[in-house]
Steps between C-alpha positions, in 0.01 A plus 500: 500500500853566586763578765674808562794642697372807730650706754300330706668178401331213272163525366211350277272674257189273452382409181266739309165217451540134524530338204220219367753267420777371777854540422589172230810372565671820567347698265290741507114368348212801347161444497290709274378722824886522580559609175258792429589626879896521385366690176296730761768539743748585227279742416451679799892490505540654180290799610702595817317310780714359769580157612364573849169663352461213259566264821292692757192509236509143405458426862191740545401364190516149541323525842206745388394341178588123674685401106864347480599741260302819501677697273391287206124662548415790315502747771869590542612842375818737565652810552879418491500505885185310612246269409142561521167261422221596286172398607159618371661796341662608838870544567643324796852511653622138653734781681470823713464784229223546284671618182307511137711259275630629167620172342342178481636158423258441185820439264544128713133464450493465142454166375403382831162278508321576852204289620381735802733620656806255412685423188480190300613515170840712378505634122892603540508656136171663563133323398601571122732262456463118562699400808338455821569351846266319623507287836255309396646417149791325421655498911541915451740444213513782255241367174337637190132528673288334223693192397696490865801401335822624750680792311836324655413238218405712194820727538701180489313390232526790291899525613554130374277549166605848435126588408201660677286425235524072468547548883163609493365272230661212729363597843181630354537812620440860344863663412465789735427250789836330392657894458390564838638175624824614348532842602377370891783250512735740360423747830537261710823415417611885449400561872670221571838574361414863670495399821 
């Protein structure tokens, strides 16, 4: 949330969901839930759909399908301008209007591991390449999924040695894990500098 200077005089704009994790010593703390609903929201964002759509919704939302963060289900889809639920092949507006949507949010959905109705498991290079988040591995940390070794470590490795291959002989890992371990680290810290 956030305050704001109206005509009206001082206000407060409520936070969007409720995070899983309290507020850690002044910073702000993502679960995995908290996560994939800022990857949803963003992308809701990115197609046109306002703040006080995304806000009215997620209220809706939040009371009619009783979850903490109901745009991490599978049922969200937009227009640009609102937000409707699929269910059982039917079209439903959280909203007044009944429009037919033209674009869906499928792009934020690849690489994202659902069981039902909620994610579980993130693939944020896509499920060809080796890097997974995991809640349940590793405390969420970014790993190569079959040895679980944190890509944080192999692209230090590799930086230090100078070589994905005894890198990979080392860690016994297979090189493209290590590659992808590399190239993941190497976003991060491009996004980083971005922002």
């Amino acid at each position: 949330g956030y305050g704001f200077s109206s005509k009206s005089g001082r206000r407060f704009s409520p936070p969007v969901w409720k995070g899983q994790i309290p507020t850690v010593q002044a910073s702000l703390a993502l679960g995995f839930l908290d996560l994939q609903e800022v990857r949803f929201i963003d992308a809701f964002r990115r197609l046109g759909v306002s703040w006080i759509t995304i806000r009215a919704v997620e209220e809706v939302a939040r009371a009619r399908l009783k979850v903490s963060h109901p745009f991490c289900t599978l049922q969200f889809k937009t227009d640009g301008r609102e937000i409707f639920r699929e269910v059982e092949g039917k079209t439903h507006s959280f909203l007044a209007s009944q429009r037919y949507f033209e674009r869906i949010i499928a792009p934020y959905l690849r690489g994202v591991d659902f069981k039902g109705q909620f994610p579980y498991r993130w693939w944020p290079m896509g499920h060809n390449h080796a890097v997974v988040l995991d809640p349940a591995r590793s405390f969420g940390k970014p790993i190569v999924v079959k040895e679980g070794i944190p890509t944080s470590i192999l692209a230090k490795a590799v930086q230090v040695e100078g070589s994905i291959d005894r890198v990979a002989v080392w860690y016994e890992v297979e090189k493209e894990a290590v590659q992808d371990a590399v190239e993941f680290e190497k976003s991060l810290t491009e996004r980083s500098l971005a922002a």
